[in-house]
PDB file of C-alpha atoms in Angstrom:
ATOM      1  CA  GLU F 740     -12.835  68.300  25.013  1.00  0.00           C
ATOM      2  CA  ASP F 741     -12.883  65.432  27.036  1.00  0.00           C
ATOM      3  CA  GLU F 742     -15.849  66.530  28.564  1.00  0.00           C
ATOM      4  CA  ASP F 743     -17.624  67.323  25.871  1.00  0.00           C
ATOM      5  CA  VAL F 744     -16.872  63.503  24.307  1.00  0.00           C
ATOM      6  CA  ALA F 745     -18.288  62.490  27.811  1.00  0.00           C
ATOM      7  CA  LEU F 746     -21.580  64.590  27.955  1.00  0.00           C
ATOM      8  CA  SER F 747     -22.202  63.285  24.157  1.00  0.00           C
ATOM      9  CA  SER F 748     -21.745  59.092  25.404  1.00  0.00           C
ATOM     10  CA  LEU F 749     -23.942  59.778  28.633  1.00  0.00           C
ATOM     11  CA  GLY F 750     -26.627  61.321  25.983  1.00  0.00           C
ATOM     12  CA  ALA F 751     -26.497  58.688  23.626  1.00  0.00           C
ATOM     13  CA  MET F 752     -26.661  55.825  26.421  1.00  0.00           C
ATOM     14  CA  GLU F 753     -29.346  57.591  28.367  1.00  0.00           C
ATOM     15  CA  ARG F 754     -31.729  57.804  25.111  1.00  0.00           C
ATOM     16  CA  PHE F 755     -30.672  54.081  24.286  1.00  0.00           C
ATOM     17  CA  THR F 756     -31.613  53.439  27.646  1.00  0.00           C
ATOM     18  CA  LEU F 757     -35.093  54.954  27.862  1.00  0.00           C
ATOM     19  CA  TYR F 758     -35.789  53.470  24.302  1.00  0.00           C
ATOM     20  CA  ARG F 759     -36.446  50.342  25.950  1.00  0.00           C
ATOM     21  CA  SER F 760     -35.642  49.371  29.382  1.00  0.00           C
ATOM     22  CA  GLU F 761     -33.766  45.833  27.885  1.00  0.00           C
ATOM     23  CA  HIS F 762     -31.502  48.419  26.446  1.00  0.00           C
ATOM     24  CA  GLY F 763     -30.637  49.699  30.267  1.00  0.00           C
ATOM     25  CA  ALA F 764     -30.379  45.986  31.008  1.00  0.00           C
ATOM     26  CA  THR F 765     -27.804  45.116  28.011  1.00  0.00           C
ATOM     27  CA  LEU F 766     -25.481  47.626  29.202  1.00  0.00           C
ATOM     28  CA  LEU F 767     -25.389  46.864  33.027  1.00  0.00           C
ATOM     29  CA  GLN F 768     -24.299  43.604  31.625  1.00  0.00           C
ATOM     30  CA  SER F 769     -21.632  45.019  29.458  1.00  0.00           C
ATOM     31  CA  GLU F 770     -20.329  46.696  32.916  1.00  0.00           C
ATOM     32  CA  VAL F 771     -21.342  49.812  32.079  1.00  0.00           C
ATOM     33  CA  LEU F 772     -20.720  51.263  35.804  1.00  0.00           C
ATOM     34  CA  GLN F 773     -17.018  50.690  35.530  1.00  0.00           C
ATOM     35  CA  VAL F 774     -17.070  53.265  32.784  1.00  0.00           C
ATOM     36  CA  LEU F 775     -19.586  55.756  34.713  1.00  0.00           C
ATOM     37  CA  HIS F 776     -17.352  55.421  37.972  1.00  0.00           C
ATOM     38  CA  ARG F 777     -14.278  56.555  35.963  1.00  0.00           C
ATOM     39  CA  ILE F 778     -16.048  58.995  34.385  1.00  0.00           C
ATOM     40  CA  ILE F 779     -17.107  60.706  37.879  1.00  0.00           C
ATOM     41  CA  GLY F 780     -13.710  59.640  39.458  1.00  0.00           C
ATOM     42  CA  HIS F 781     -12.003  61.504  36.380  1.00  0.00           C
ATOM     43  CA  ASN F 782     -14.021  64.434  36.140  1.00  0.00           C
ATOM     44  CA  ARG F 783     -15.367  66.786  38.206  1.00  0.00           C
ATOM     45  CA  ALA F 784     -17.085  69.262  36.206  1.00  0.00           C
ATOM     46  CA  PRO F 785     -20.984  69.302  37.944  1.00  0.00           C
ATOM     47  CA  GLU F 786     -22.921  69.277  34.731  1.00  0.00           C
ATOM     48  CA  LEU F 787     -20.743  66.016  33.669  1.00  0.00           C
ATOM     49  CA  VAL F 788     -21.172  64.481  37.250  1.00  0.00           C
ATOM     50  CA  THR F 789     -25.066  65.323  37.220  1.00  0.00           C
ATOM     51  CA  GLU F 790     -25.821  63.588  34.078  1.00  0.00           C
ATOM     52  CA  THR F 791     -23.694  60.687  35.414  1.00  0.00           C
ATOM     53  CA  PHE F 792     -25.829  60.443  37.754  1.00  0.00           C
ATOM     54  CA  THR F 793     -28.826  60.678  35.996  1.00  0.00           C
ATOM     55  CA  LEU F 794     -27.977  57.769  34.100  1.00  0.00           C
ATOM     56  CA  LEU F 795     -26.885  55.618  36.721  1.00  0.00           C
ATOM     57  CA  PHE F 796     -30.407  56.252  38.321  1.00  0.00           C
ATOM     58  CA  ARG F 797     -31.905  55.397  35.198  1.00  0.00           C
ATOM     59  CA  LEU F 798     -29.862  51.966  34.803  1.00  0.00           C
ATOM     60  CA  CYS F 799     -30.091  51.508  38.647  1.00  0.00           C
ATOM     61  CA  ASP F 800     -33.947  51.801  38.935  1.00  0.00           C
ATOM     62  CA  VAL F 801     -34.644  48.088  38.377  1.00  0.00           C
ATOM     63  CA  PRO F 802     -35.744  45.160  40.816  1.00  0.00           C
ATOM     64  CA  GLY F 803     -32.925  45.007  43.097  1.00  0.00           C
ATOM     65  CA  SER F 804     -32.397  41.486  42.682  1.00  0.00           C
ATOM     66  CA  THR F 805     -30.751  42.205  39.034  1.00  0.00           C
ATOM     67  CA  VAL F 806     -28.517  45.553  40.322  1.00  0.00           C
ATOM     68  CA  VAL F 807     -27.287  44.962  43.834  1.00  0.00           C
ATOM     69  CA  PRO F 808     -24.709  42.259  42.745  1.00  0.00           C
ATOM     70  CA  LEU F 809     -23.541  44.602  40.122  1.00  0.00           C
ATOM     71  CA  ILE F 810     -23.311  47.554  42.051  1.00  0.00           C
ATOM     72  CA  ALA F 811     -21.120  45.084  45.178  1.00  0.00           C
ATOM     73  CA  LYS F 812     -18.873  44.461  42.397  1.00  0.00           C
ATOM     74  CA  GLU F 813     -18.378  47.784  41.718  1.00  0.00           C
ATOM     75  CA  SER F 814     -17.663  48.438  45.056  1.00  0.00           C
ATOM     76  CA  GLY F 815     -16.080  52.280  45.088  1.00  0.00           C
ATOM     77  CA  LEU F 816     -18.709  53.299  43.054  1.00  0.00           C
ATOM     78  CA  VAL F 817     -21.284  54.681  46.099  1.00  0.00           C
ATOM     79  CA  ARG F 818     -18.043  56.149  47.670  1.00  0.00           C
ATOM     80  CA  THR F 819     -17.343  57.982  44.718  1.00  0.00           C
ATOM     81  CA  VAL F 820     -20.645  59.431  44.451  1.00  0.00           C
ATOM     82  CA  VAL F 821     -20.591  60.406  48.235  1.00  0.00           C
ATOM     83  CA  GLU F 822     -16.908  62.174  47.320  1.00  0.00           C
ATOM     84  CA  SER F 823     -18.576  63.890  43.990  1.00  0.00           C
ATOM     85  CA  MET F 824     -21.358  65.295  46.362  1.00  0.00           C
ATOM     86  CA  SER F 825     -19.287  66.292  49.097  1.00  0.00           C
ATOM     87  CA  GLN F 826     -17.000  68.836  46.331  1.00  0.00           C
ATOM     88  CA  ALA F 827     -19.823  70.605  45.314  1.00  0.00           C
ATOM     89  CA  PRO F 828     -22.501  71.400  48.534  1.00  0.00           C
ATOM     90  CA  LEU F 829     -24.034  74.646  47.082  1.00  0.00           C
ATOM     91  CA  ASN F 830     -24.948  72.891  43.253  1.00  0.00           C
ATOM     92  CA  MET F 831     -28.469  72.030  44.659  1.00  0.00           C
ATOM     93  CA  ARG F 832     -29.243  70.124  41.514  1.00  0.00           C
ATOM     94  CA  LEU F 833     -26.105  67.859  41.437  1.00  0.00           C
ATOM     95  CA  GLN F 834     -26.872  67.235  45.113  1.00  0.00           C
ATOM     96  CA  LEU F 835     -30.585  66.220  44.304  1.00  0.00           C
ATOM     97  CA  SER F 836     -29.625  64.284  41.614  1.00  0.00           C
ATOM     98  CA  GLY F 837     -27.263  62.358  43.623  1.00  0.00           C
ATOM     99  CA  LEU F 838     -29.924  61.788  46.771  1.00  0.00           C
ATOM    100  CA  ARG F 839     -32.326  60.678  43.981  1.00  0.00           C
ATOM    101  CA  LEU F 840     -29.197  58.055  43.110  1.00  0.00           C
ATOM    102  CA  LEU F 841     -28.108  57.188  46.421  1.00  0.00           C
TER     103      LEU F 841
END
């Protein structure tokens, strides 16, 4: 049930981000990285992790000067991404989305 809510929320955030790039910037300023970090950290379902990686990629695909300070602030995010990838070594979709994100 929690996984379904998280997937629905991720879908809504992704649509919001794809609609206009300014919406992605608004989400980043609203500390969405912390929320996405928690989703990855607490839920290890491959589909949920893959969707989160995809959204993170879309949000972070902006000039480095904008997003680097925010990623540095959410210090454990990169480590959590790598840990999630190591827990599903045979899931190629998850691995490719994780590599693209990194």
